[in-house]
mmCIF file of C-alpha atoms in Angstrom:
data_model
loop_
_atom_site.group_PDB
_atom_site.id
_atom_site.type_symbol
_atom_site.label_atom_id
_atom_site.label_comp_id
_atom_site.label_asym_id
_atom_site.label_seq_id
_atom_site.Cartn_x
_atom_site.Cartn_y
_atom_site.Cartn_z
ATOM 1 C CA UNK A 867 20.884 1.596 -9.619
ATOM 2 C CA UNK A 868 23.500 2.658 -7.186
ATOM 3 C CA UNK A 869 23.553 -1.104 -5.861
ATOM 4 C CA UNK A 870 24.393 -2.319 -9.230
ATOM 5 C CA UNK A 871 27.055 0.406 -10.017
ATOM 6 C CA UNK A 872 28.811 0.555 -6.602
ATOM 7 C CA UNK A 873 28.404 -2.813 -5.068
ATOM 8 C CA UNK A 874 30.871 -4.385 -7.327
ATOM 9 C CA UNK A 875 33.486 -1.646 -6.305
ATOM 10 C CA UNK A 876 33.403 -3.196 -2.704
ATOM 11 C CA UNK A 877 36.390 -5.488 -3.097
ATOM 12 C CA UNK A 878 38.708 -2.524 -4.207
ATOM 13 C CA UNK A 879 37.190 0.304 -1.539
ATOM 14 C CA UNK A 880 35.994 -0.905 1.692
ATOM 15 C CA UNK A 881 33.671 2.176 1.679
ATOM 16 C CA UNK A 882 31.450 0.664 -1.257
ATOM 17 C CA UNK A 883 30.578 -2.397 0.908
ATOM 18 C CA UNK A 884 27.731 -0.388 2.533
ATOM 19 C CA UNK A 885 25.831 -0.871 -0.479
ATOM 20 C CA UNK A 886 25.458 -4.903 -0.309
ATOM 21 C CA UNK A 887 23.724 -4.207 3.141
ATOM 22 C CA UNK A 888 19.918 -4.234 2.965
ATOM 23 C CA UNK A 889 19.589 -2.432 6.114
ATOM 24 C CA UNK A 890 21.469 0.363 4.851
ATOM 25 C CA UNK A 891 20.121 0.710 1.426
ATOM 26 C CA UNK A 892 16.562 0.461 3.013
ATOM 27 C CA UNK A 893 17.388 2.958 5.508
ATOM 28 C CA UNK A 894 18.697 5.007 2.519
ATOM 29 C CA UNK A 895 15.428 4.381 0.471
ATOM 30 C CA UNK A 896 13.629 5.906 3.503
ATOM 31 C CA UNK A 897 15.362 9.226 3.530
ATOM 32 C CA UNK A 898 15.656 9.277 -0.187
ATOM 33 C CA UNK A 899 11.612 9.093 -0.662
ATOM 34 C CA UNK A 900 11.172 11.559 2.120
ATOM 35 C CA UNK A 901 13.735 13.842 0.769
ATOM 36 C CA UNK A 902 12.111 13.883 -2.607
ATOM 37 C CA UNK A 903 8.793 14.562 -1.009
ATOM 38 C CA UNK A 904 9.539 17.249 0.789
ATOM 39 C CA UNK A 905 11.538 19.028 -2.439
ATOM 40 C CA UNK A 906 8.900 18.119 -4.840
ATOM 41 C CA UNK A 907 5.700 18.493 -2.716
ATOM 42 C CA UNK A 908 4.911 22.046 -2.560
ATOM 43 C CA UNK A 909 5.807 22.498 -6.500
ATOM 44 C CA UNK A 910 3.367 19.284 -7.035
ATOM 45 C CA UNK A 911 0.789 20.640 -4.836
ATOM 46 C CA UNK A 912 0.974 24.304 -6.347
ATOM 47 C CA UNK A 913 0.741 22.815 -9.931
ATOM 48 C CA UNK A 914 -2.429 20.421 -8.659
ATOM 49 C CA UNK A 915 -4.040 23.627 -7.374
ATOM 50 C CA UNK A 916 -3.589 25.693 -10.645
ATOM 51 C CA UNK A 917 -5.158 22.729 -12.732
ATOM 52 C CA UNK A 918 -8.013 21.683 -10.695
ATOM 53 C CA UNK A 919 -9.572 25.088 -9.578
ATOM 54 C CA UNK A 920 -12.356 23.884 -7.267
ATOM 55 C CA UNK A 921 -10.419 20.986 -6.325
ATOM 56 C CA UNK A 922 -11.474 17.560 -5.780
ATOM 57 C CA UNK A 923 -15.495 17.133 -6.036
ATOM 58 C CA UNK A 924 -16.972 16.413 -2.876
ATOM 59 C CA UNK A 925 -19.596 13.716 -2.303
ATOM 60 C CA UNK A 926 -23.129 15.310 -2.140
ATOM 61 C CA UNK A 927 -24.361 12.113 0.117
ATOM 62 C CA UNK A 928 -21.252 12.681 2.318
ATOM 63 C CA UNK A 929 -20.715 14.100 5.858
ATOM 64 C CA UNK A 930 -22.012 17.625 5.370
ATOM 65 C CA UNK A 931 -18.842 19.208 7.185
ATOM 66 C CA UNK A 932 -16.780 17.732 4.171
ATOM 67 C CA UNK A 933 -18.494 20.533 1.768
ATOM 68 C CA UNK A 934 -17.390 23.066 4.200
ATOM 69 C CA UNK A 935 -13.938 22.097 5.256
ATOM 70 C CA UNK A 936 -12.313 20.181 2.275
ATOM 71 C CA UNK A 937 -13.757 22.045 -0.747
ATOM 72 C CA UNK A 938 -11.109 23.337 -2.697
ATOM 73 C CA UNK A 939 -8.435 20.894 -1.812
ATOM 74 C CA UNK A 940 -6.649 19.454 -4.699
ATOM 75 C CA UNK A 941 -6.653 15.737 -5.147
ATOM 76 C CA UNK A 942 -3.875 13.504 -7.313
ATOM 77 C CA UNK A 943 -1.422 13.817 -4.411
ATOM 78 C CA UNK A 944 -0.799 10.229 -4.535
ATOM 79 C CA UNK A 945 1.353 11.241 -8.041
ATOM 80 C CA UNK A 946 3.947 12.401 -5.273
ATOM 81 C CA UNK A 947 3.958 9.167 -3.659
ATOM 82 C CA UNK A 948 4.473 7.320 -6.794
ATOM 83 C CA UNK A 949 7.472 9.554 -7.912
ATOM 84 C CA UNK A 950 8.933 9.426 -4.523
ATOM 85 C CA UNK A 951 8.592 5.498 -4.444
ATOM 86 C CA UNK A 952 9.672 4.589 -7.982
ATOM 87 C CA UNK A 953 12.984 6.874 -7.837
ATOM 88 C CA UNK A 954 14.113 5.697 -4.438
ATOM 89 C CA UNK A 955 13.420 2.081 -5.411
ATOM 90 C CA UNK A 956 15.054 2.547 -8.549
ATOM 91 C CA UNK A 957 18.344 4.261 -6.895
ATOM 92 C CA UNK A 958 18.664 1.584 -4.124
ATOM 93 C CA UNK A 959 17.218 -1.821 -4.932
ATOM 94 C CA UNK A 960 18.825 -4.438 -6.725
ATOM 95 C CA UNK A 961 17.695 -3.944 -10.253
ATOM 96 C CA UNK A 962 18.367 -7.592 -11.407
ATOM 97 C CA UNK A 963 15.867 -8.755 -8.773
ATOM 98 C CA UNK A 964 12.675 -9.590 -10.729
ATOM 99 C CA UNK A 965 10.551 -9.538 -7.529
ATOM 100 C CA UNK A 966 11.302 -5.552 -7.551
ATOM 101 C CA UNK A 967 10.074 -5.529 -10.711
ATOM 102 C CA UNK A 968 7.181 -7.023 -10.476
ATOM 103 C CA UNK A 969 5.938 -4.916 -7.183
ATOM 104 C CA UNK A 970 6.566 -1.849 -9.341
ATOM 105 C CA UNK A 971 4.444 -3.196 -12.107
ATOM 106 C CA UNK A 972 1.471 -3.378 -9.740
ATOM 107 C CA UNK A 973 2.241 -0.184 -8.032
ATOM 108 C CA UNK A 974 2.742 1.955 -10.909
ATOM 109 C CA UNK A 975 -0.278 0.243 -12.859
ATOM 110 C CA UNK A 976 -2.719 0.722 -10.091
ATOM 111 C CA UNK A 977 -1.724 4.132 -9.697
ATOM 112 C CA UNK A 978 -2.238 5.067 -13.489
ATOM 113 C CA UNK A 979 -5.903 3.493 -13.037
ATOM 114 C CA UNK A 980 -6.196 5.773 -10.031
ATOM 115 C CA UNK A 981 -4.791 8.875 -11.963
ATOM 116 C CA UNK A 982 -7.102 8.469 -14.805
ATOM 117 C CA UNK A 983 -10.103 7.927 -12.226
ATOM 118 C CA UNK A 984 -9.194 11.181 -10.889
ATOM 119 C CA UNK A 985 -8.571 12.913 -13.866
ATOM 120 C CA UNK A 986 -11.995 11.907 -15.058
ATOM 121 C CA UNK A 987 -13.638 13.019 -11.580
ATOM 122 C CA UNK A 988 -12.134 16.473 -12.061
ATOM 123 C CA UNK A 989 -12.929 17.215 -15.705
ATOM 124 C CA UNK A 990 -16.786 15.955 -15.085
ATOM 125 C CA UNK A 991 -16.891 17.640 -11.911
ATOM 126 C CA UNK A 992 -18.412 14.793 -10.373
ATOM 127 C CA UNK A 993 -17.320 12.123 -7.758
ATOM 128 C CA UNK A 994 -17.783 9.226 -10.324
ATOM 129 C CA UNK A 995 -14.673 8.613 -12.251
ATOM 130 C CA UNK A 996 -14.079 5.194 -14.135
ATOM 131 C CA UNK A 997 -16.774 3.000 -14.357
ATOM 132 C CA UNK A 998 -16.276 0.548 -11.510
ATOM 133 C CA UNK A 999 -16.119 -2.803 -13.577
ATOM 134 C CA UNK A 1000 -13.979 -1.305 -15.907
ATOM 135 C CA UNK A 1001 -11.568 -0.128 -13.277
ATOM 136 C CA UNK A 1002 -11.731 -3.453 -11.439
ATOM 137 C CA UNK A 1003 -11.252 -5.123 -14.942
ATOM 138 C CA UNK A 1004 -7.896 -3.336 -15.534
ATOM 139 C CA UNK A 1005 -6.956 -4.011 -12.186
ATOM 140 C CA UNK A 1006 -7.368 -7.943 -12.404
ATOM 141 C CA UNK A 1007 -5.366 -7.943 -15.891
ATOM 142 C CA UNK A 1008 -2.433 -6.213 -14.214
ATOM 143 C CA UNK A 1009 -2.865 -8.263 -10.908
ATOM 144 C CA UNK A 1010 -3.029 -11.531 -13.394
ATOM 145 C CA UNK A 1011 0.356 -10.622 -15.081
ATOM 146 C CA UNK A 1012 2.179 -9.863 -11.799
ATOM 147 C CA UNK A 1013 0.592 -13.220 -10.160
ATOM 148 C CA UNK A 1014 1.890 -15.265 -13.290
ATOM 149 C CA UNK A 1015 5.133 -13.569 -13.150
ATOM 150 C CA UNK A 1016 5.695 -13.876 -9.490
ATOM 151 C CA UNK A 1017 4.607 -17.836 -9.755
ATOM 152 C CA UNK A 1018 7.097 -18.307 -12.621
ATOM 153 C CA UNK A 1019 10.295 -16.668 -10.915
ATOM 154 C CA UNK A 1020 9.555 -18.229 -7.351
ATOM 155 C CA UNK A 1021 11.310 -21.573 -6.317
ATOM 156 C CA UNK A 1022 9.139 -24.614 -7.110
ATOM 157 C CA UNK A 1023 8.578 -25.720 -3.890
ATOM 158 C CA UNK A 1024 6.832 -22.151 -3.141
ATOM 159 C CA UNK A 1025 5.614 -20.787 -6.522
ATOM 160 C CA UNK A 1026 1.886 -21.721 -5.987
ATOM 161 C CA UNK A 1027 1.920 -22.378 -2.250
ATOM 162 C CA UNK A 1028 0.160 -20.771 0.625
ATOM 163 C CA UNK A 1029 1.628 -20.373 3.983
ATOM 164 C CA UNK A 1030 -0.424 -20.281 7.061
ATOM 165 C CA UNK A 1031 0.459 -18.312 9.785
ATOM 166 C CA UNK A 1032 1.176 -19.944 13.236
ATOM 167 C CA UNK A 1033 1.735 -23.428 11.595
ATOM 168 C CA UNK A 1034 5.050 -23.555 10.853
ATOM 169 C CA UNK A 1035 5.293 -26.820 8.167
ATOM 170 C CA UNK A 1036 1.950 -26.090 6.764
ATOM 171 C CA UNK A 1037 1.883 -25.278 2.991
ATOM 172 C CA UNK A 1038 -1.150 -25.484 0.984
ATOM 173 C CA UNK A 1039 -0.671 -26.220 -2.865
ATOM 174 C CA UNK A 1040 -3.101 -24.011 -4.317
ATOM 175 C CA UNK A 1041 -2.142 -24.917 -7.842
ATOM 176 C CA UNK A 1042 -4.016 -23.058 -10.826
ATOM 177 C CA UNK A 1043 -6.039 -21.167 -8.066
ATOM 178 C CA UNK A 1044 -2.959 -19.682 -7.052
ATOM 179 C CA UNK A 1045 -3.296 -16.849 -9.707
ATOM 180 C CA UNK A 1046 -6.757 -15.875 -8.931
ATOM 181 C CA UNK A 1047 -6.395 -15.770 -5.070
ATOM 182 C CA UNK A 1048 -3.149 -13.619 -5.733
ATOM 183 C CA UNK A 1049 -5.266 -11.226 -7.702
ATOM 184 C CA UNK A 1050 -7.771 -11.328 -5.167
ATOM 185 C CA UNK A 1051 -5.344 -9.943 -2.559
ATOM 186 C CA UNK A 1052 -3.637 -7.461 -4.707
ATOM 187 C CA UNK A 1053 -7.043 -5.862 -6.038
ATOM 188 C CA UNK A 1054 -8.624 -6.381 -2.502
ATOM 189 C CA UNK A 1055 -5.999 -4.632 -0.694
ATOM 190 C CA UNK A 1056 -5.869 -1.774 -3.368
ATOM 191 C CA UNK A 1057 -9.568 -1.164 -3.000
ATOM 192 C CA UNK A 1058 -9.717 -1.683 0.913
ATOM 193 C CA UNK A 1059 -6.984 1.196 0.887
ATOM 194 C CA UNK A 1060 -8.956 3.340 -1.234
ATOM 195 C CA UNK A 1061 -12.364 2.678 0.928
ATOM 196 C CA UNK A 1062 -10.219 3.963 4.052
ATOM 197 C CA UNK A 1063 -9.000 7.242 2.385
ATOM 198 C CA UNK A 1064 -11.547 9.437 3.424
ATOM 199 C CA UNK A 1065 -10.084 11.804 6.162
ATOM 200 C CA UNK A 1066 -7.368 13.703 6.490
ATOM 201 C CA UNK A 1067 -4.194 11.204 7.193
ATOM 202 C CA UNK A 1068 -6.560 8.487 7.851
ATOM 203 C CA UNK A 1069 -5.055 5.890 5.214
ATOM 204 C CA UNK A 1070 -1.537 6.859 4.826
ATOM 205 C CA UNK A 1071 -0.351 6.174 8.129
ATOM 206 C CA UNK A 1072 -1.793 2.654 8.494
ATOM 207 C CA UNK A 1073 -0.464 2.477 4.963
ATOM 208 C CA UNK A 1074 3.138 3.314 6.487
ATOM 209 C CA UNK A 1075 2.702 0.961 9.475
ATOM 210 C CA UNK A 1076 2.078 -1.600 7.127
ATOM 211 C CA UNK A 1077 5.128 -1.067 5.168
ATOM 212 C CA UNK A 1078 7.180 -0.946 7.939
ATOM 213 C CA UNK A 1079 6.036 -4.376 8.972
ATOM 214 C CA UNK A 1080 6.292 -5.889 5.711
ATOM 215 C CA UNK A 1081 9.917 -4.475 5.115
ATOM 216 C CA UNK A 1082 10.981 -6.410 8.306
ATOM 217 C CA UNK A 1083 8.769 -9.588 7.147
ATOM 218 C CA UNK A 1084 10.623 -9.283 3.586
ATOM 219 C CA UNK A 1085 14.251 -9.067 5.088
ATOM 220 C CA UNK A 1086 13.557 -11.975 7.418
ATOM 221 C CA UNK A 1087 11.600 -14.154 4.858
ATOM 222 C CA UNK A 1088 14.639 -13.329 2.262
ATOM 223 C CA UNK A 1089 17.383 -14.241 4.720
ATOM 224 C CA UNK A 1090 18.143 -18.125 4.872
ATOM 225 C CA UNK A 1091 19.324 -17.781 8.485
ATOM 226 C CA UNK A 1092 16.448 -15.822 10.112
ATOM 227 C CA UNK A 1093 13.922 -17.773 8.159
ATOM 228 C CA UNK A 1094 15.529 -20.772 9.578
ATOM 229 C CA UNK A 1095 15.591 -19.411 13.175
ATOM 230 C CA UNK A 1096 12.108 -18.144 12.970
ATOM 231 C CA UNK A 1097 10.789 -21.338 11.422
ATOM 232 C CA UNK A 1098 9.048 -19.102 8.585
ATOM 233 C CA UNK A 1099 9.124 -20.059 5.037
ATOM 234 C CA UNK A 1100 12.260 -18.971 3.221
ATOM 235 C CA UNK A 1101 12.015 -17.451 -0.288
ATOM 236 C CA UNK A 1102 15.213 -16.285 -1.672
ATOM 237 C CA UNK A 1103 15.266 -12.907 -3.270
ATOM 238 C CA UNK A 1104 12.579 -11.094 -1.367
ATOM 239 C CA UNK A 1105 14.822 -9.362 1.077
ATOM 240 C CA UNK A 1106 15.118 -6.511 -1.497
ATOM 241 C CA UNK A 1107 11.628 -5.850 -1.302
ATOM 242 C CA UNK A 1108 12.417 -4.352 2.210
ATOM 243 C CA UNK A 1109 14.123 -1.552 -0.055
ATOM 244 C CA UNK A 1110 10.654 -1.035 -1.619
ATOM 245 C CA UNK A 1111 9.057 -0.820 1.391
ATOM 246 C CA UNK A 1112 11.525 1.323 2.769
ATOM 247 C CA UNK A 1113 10.968 3.696 -0.108
ATOM 248 C CA UNK A 1114 7.154 3.238 0.752
ATOM 249 C CA UNK A 1115 7.422 4.477 4.161
ATOM 250 C CA UNK A 1116 9.796 7.336 3.343
ATOM 251 C CA UNK A 1117 7.089 8.497 0.504
ATOM 252 C CA UNK A 1118 4.242 8.095 2.923
ATOM 253 C CA UNK A 1119 5.859 10.197 5.622
ATOM 254 C CA UNK A 1120 6.674 13.031 3.149
ATOM 255 C CA UNK A 1121 3.119 12.804 2.164
ATOM 256 C CA UNK A 1122 1.783 12.926 5.429
ATOM 257 C CA UNK A 1123 3.549 16.285 5.966
ATOM 258 C CA UNK A 1124 1.128 17.811 3.308
ATOM 259 C CA UNK A 1125 -1.908 15.652 4.275
ATOM 260 C CA UNK A 1126 -1.922 15.954 7.838
ATOM 261 C CA UNK A 1127 -5.123 18.018 9.090
ATOM 262 C CA UNK A 1128 -6.069 20.280 7.603
ATOM 263 C CA UNK A 1129 -4.740 18.525 4.117
ATOM 264 C CA UNK A 1130 -3.234 20.677 1.686
ATOM 265 C CA UNK A 1131 -3.827 17.941 -0.814
ATOM 266 C CA UNK A 1132 -5.540 14.422 -1.135
ATOM 267 C CA UNK A 1133 -3.981 11.517 -2.378
ATOM 268 C CA UNK A 1134 -6.856 10.393 -4.323
ATOM 269 C CA UNK A 1135 -7.426 7.123 -6.053
ATOM 270 C CA UNK A 1136 -3.873 7.694 -7.812
ATOM 271 C CA UNK A 1137 -2.166 7.121 -4.392
ATOM 272 C CA UNK A 1138 -4.572 4.583 -2.159
ATOM 273 C CA UNK A 1139 -4.820 2.236 -5.187
ATOM 274 C CA UNK A 1140 -1.043 2.236 -5.917
ATOM 275 C CA UNK A 1141 -0.403 2.143 -2.117
ATOM 276 C CA UNK A 1142 -2.866 -0.839 -1.744
ATOM 277 C CA UNK A 1143 -1.552 -2.558 -4.467
ATOM 278 C CA UNK A 1144 1.830 -2.515 -3.408
ATOM 279 C CA UNK A 1145 1.001 -3.880 -0.194
ATOM 280 C CA UNK A 1146 -0.942 -6.900 -1.803
ATOM 281 C CA UNK A 1147 1.529 -7.399 -4.130
ATOM 282 C CA UNK A 1148 4.392 -7.499 -1.500
ATOM 283 C CA UNK A 1149 2.398 -10.050 0.647
ATOM 284 C CA UNK A 1150 2.028 -12.248 -2.291
ATOM 285 C CA UNK A 1151 5.525 -12.463 -3.080
ATOM 286 C CA UNK A 1152 6.783 -13.123 0.524
ATOM 287 C CA UNK A 1153 3.962 -15.637 1.060
ATOM 288 C CA UNK A 1154 2.251 -13.722 3.967
ATOM 289 C CA UNK A 1155 -1.044 -13.014 1.962
ATOM 290 C CA UNK A 1156 -3.153 -13.874 5.289
ATOM 291 C CA UNK A 1157 -0.476 -12.034 7.516
ATOM 292 C CA UNK A 1158 -1.768 -9.001 5.544
ATOM 293 C CA UNK A 1159 -5.034 -9.535 6.740
ATOM 294 C CA UNK A 1160 -4.318 -8.880 10.250
ATOM 295 C CA UNK A 1161 -1.669 -6.223 9.776
ATOM 296 C CA UNK A 1162 -4.020 -4.314 7.445
ATOM 297 C CA UNK A 1163 -6.810 -5.293 9.574
ATOM 298 C CA UNK A 1164 -7.984 -1.642 9.515
ATOM 299 C CA UNK A 1165 -8.322 -1.623 5.729
ATOM 300 C CA UNK A 1166 -10.198 -5.135 6.181
ATOM 301 C CA UNK A 1167 -12.666 -3.401 8.766
ATOM 302 C CA UNK A 1168 -13.502 -0.562 6.600
ATOM 303 C CA UNK A 1169 -14.263 -2.927 3.506
ATOM 304 C CA UNK A 1170 -16.314 -5.025 5.758
ATOM 305 C CA UNK A 1171 -18.435 -2.243 6.610
ATOM 306 C CA UNK A 1172 -19.387 -1.227 3.221
ATOM 307 C CA UNK A 1173 -20.009 -4.810 2.336
ATOM 308 C CA UNK A 1174 -22.334 -5.163 5.536
ATOM 309 C CA UNK A 1175 -24.174 -2.222 4.878
ATOM 310 C CA UNK A 1176 -24.920 -2.780 1.258
ATOM 311 C CA UNK A 1177 -25.963 -6.302 1.853
ATOM 312 C CA UNK A 1178 -28.137 -5.308 4.774
ATOM 313 C CA UNK A 1179 -29.702 -2.530 3.043
ATOM 314 C CA UNK A 1180 -30.642 -4.642 -0.040
ATOM 315 C CA UNK A 1181 -32.000 -7.534 1.971
ATOM 316 C CA UNK A 1182 -33.976 -5.942 4.881
ATOM 317 C CA UNK A 1183 -34.035 -2.127 3.285
ATOM 318 C CA UNK A 1184 -32.170 -1.187 6.844
ATOM 319 C CA UNK A 1185 -28.827 0.130 7.275
ATOM 320 C CA UNK A 1186 -26.340 -1.114 10.153
ATOM 321 C CA UNK A 1187 -24.121 2.039 10.102
ATOM 322 C CA UNK A 1188 -25.088 5.572 9.789
ATOM 323 C CA UNK A 1189 -22.836 5.901 6.716
ATOM 324 C CA UNK A 1190 -20.153 3.529 5.336
ATOM 325 C CA UNK A 1191 -17.486 2.996 5.303
ATOM 326 C CA UNK A 1192 -16.840 3.017 9.337
ATOM 327 C CA UNK A 1193 -14.842 6.316 9.702
ATOM 328 C CA UNK A 1194 -18.095 8.076 8.305
ATOM 329 C CA UNK A 1195 -20.400 6.036 10.930
ATOM 330 C CA UNK A 1196 -18.209 8.045 13.627
ATOM 331 C CA UNK A 1197 -18.526 11.124 11.887
ATOM 332 C CA UNK A 1198 -22.114 11.098 11.755
ATOM 333 C CA UNK A 1199 -22.050 10.263 15.567
ATOM 334 C CA UNK A 1200 -20.316 13.547 16.079
ATOM 335 C CA UNK A 1201 -16.992 12.517 16.694
ATOM 336 C CA UNK A 1202 -14.464 15.117 15.660
ATOM 337 C CA UNK A 1203 -12.034 14.099 12.453
ATOM 338 C CA UNK A 1204 -8.740 14.238 14.609
ATOM 339 C CA UNK A 1205 -10.227 11.736 17.161
ATOM 340 C CA UNK A 1206 -11.325 9.265 14.544
ATOM 341 C CA UNK A 1207 -8.149 9.472 12.807
ATOM 342 C CA UNK A 1208 -6.003 9.353 15.655
ATOM 343 C CA UNK A 1209 -8.107 6.253 17.126
ATOM 344 C CA UNK A 1210 -7.621 4.450 13.875
ATOM 345 C CA UNK A 1211 -4.347 4.914 13.835
ATOM 346 C CA UNK A 1212 -4.238 3.339 17.278
ATOM 347 C CA UNK A 1213 -6.124 0.377 15.935
ATOM 348 C CA UNK A 1214 -3.827 0.022 12.899
ATOM 349 C CA UNK A 1215 -0.565 -0.355 15.310
ATOM 350 C CA UNK A 1216 -2.119 -2.721 17.603
ATOM 351 C CA UNK A 1217 -3.045 -4.916 14.598
ATOM 352 C CA UNK A 1218 0.357 -4.552 13.135
ATOM 353 C CA UNK A 1219 1.911 -5.842 16.401
ATOM 354 C CA UNK A 1220 -0.275 -8.765 16.230
ATOM 355 C CA UNK A 1221 0.448 -9.458 12.666
ATOM 356 C CA UNK A 1222 4.402 -9.362 13.464
ATOM 357 C CA UNK A 1223 3.710 -11.710 16.460
ATOM 358 C CA UNK A 1224 2.872 -14.402 13.904
ATOM 359 C CA UNK A 1225 6.282 -14.692 13.026
ATOM 360 C CA UNK A 1226 7.199 -16.078 16.641
ATOM 361 C CA UNK A 1227 4.153 -17.844 17.482
ATOM 362 C CA UNK A 1228 4.483 -21.131 15.601
#
């Protein structure tokens, strides 16, 4: 909004030229989202506590320590993340850019699904919220709308194509299969973050790391000079997603202030589904879907651990892990919660660097 209002004044007053720079607006989005989180966080947490009473229902089959240490902590903290991202993006992004609206559609849409899921859990005082199939169906509908929109507004030579890391010239035309593939990426990323969100601070820092990486990727992919230099596929218009990613980084930092151990609030499905959906949709728009699997490798590991556990138990009656997702396995082994969280952060950082290296290794 500020870009659309003030950038045209740059020809008359040089100070307004700042609003033309993506780097300035991305940095401003980080700071704006962070300030919004700090200002609204205590009020939203106090309101959630007053409405939720006993806080988030704790799984009875989960680690025993959670019944003691996490009982009474309110959930739906992802609502704070959504507010900070949305306001910051609307202030600093170019609102004539359709990619910005497509990513916001997925982020807010998935966030609303998570909100109703969290609400049902609280009202029923159960860890079961929306039926899994219904939740997945609504995600698929929103993801399909976003995927069709992205394929429509993208350049024809990129609309339904898949770029492959390490290979500079290869573009695979997925044709009609692009939409199901894009939906899979968005829904998969959303639920992968949801599975990772099980310990204080565990999910939000890898989200922040991935968002920082994709801010960099969006800036490069949306700039013809840098895209040509790095020999990545140029997708005009995606640069402004760096502003959105900046807002996600700032909102994540602000939420971490309240979610750091011991957490004052949990993000709930409201936050995890929206953050994962945001990362998935940005990956689709920038044509870096496969790179998301590397940068977000921690989320992939957590998801695979659940799939392996379920498949093994159904086929053989035996469990591979003491408990899934993977972070609960290490809890059962006796690792302290901060140890698990920090080591997973380190893994997320290493995988993010590996993902970024694909920009140059071609």
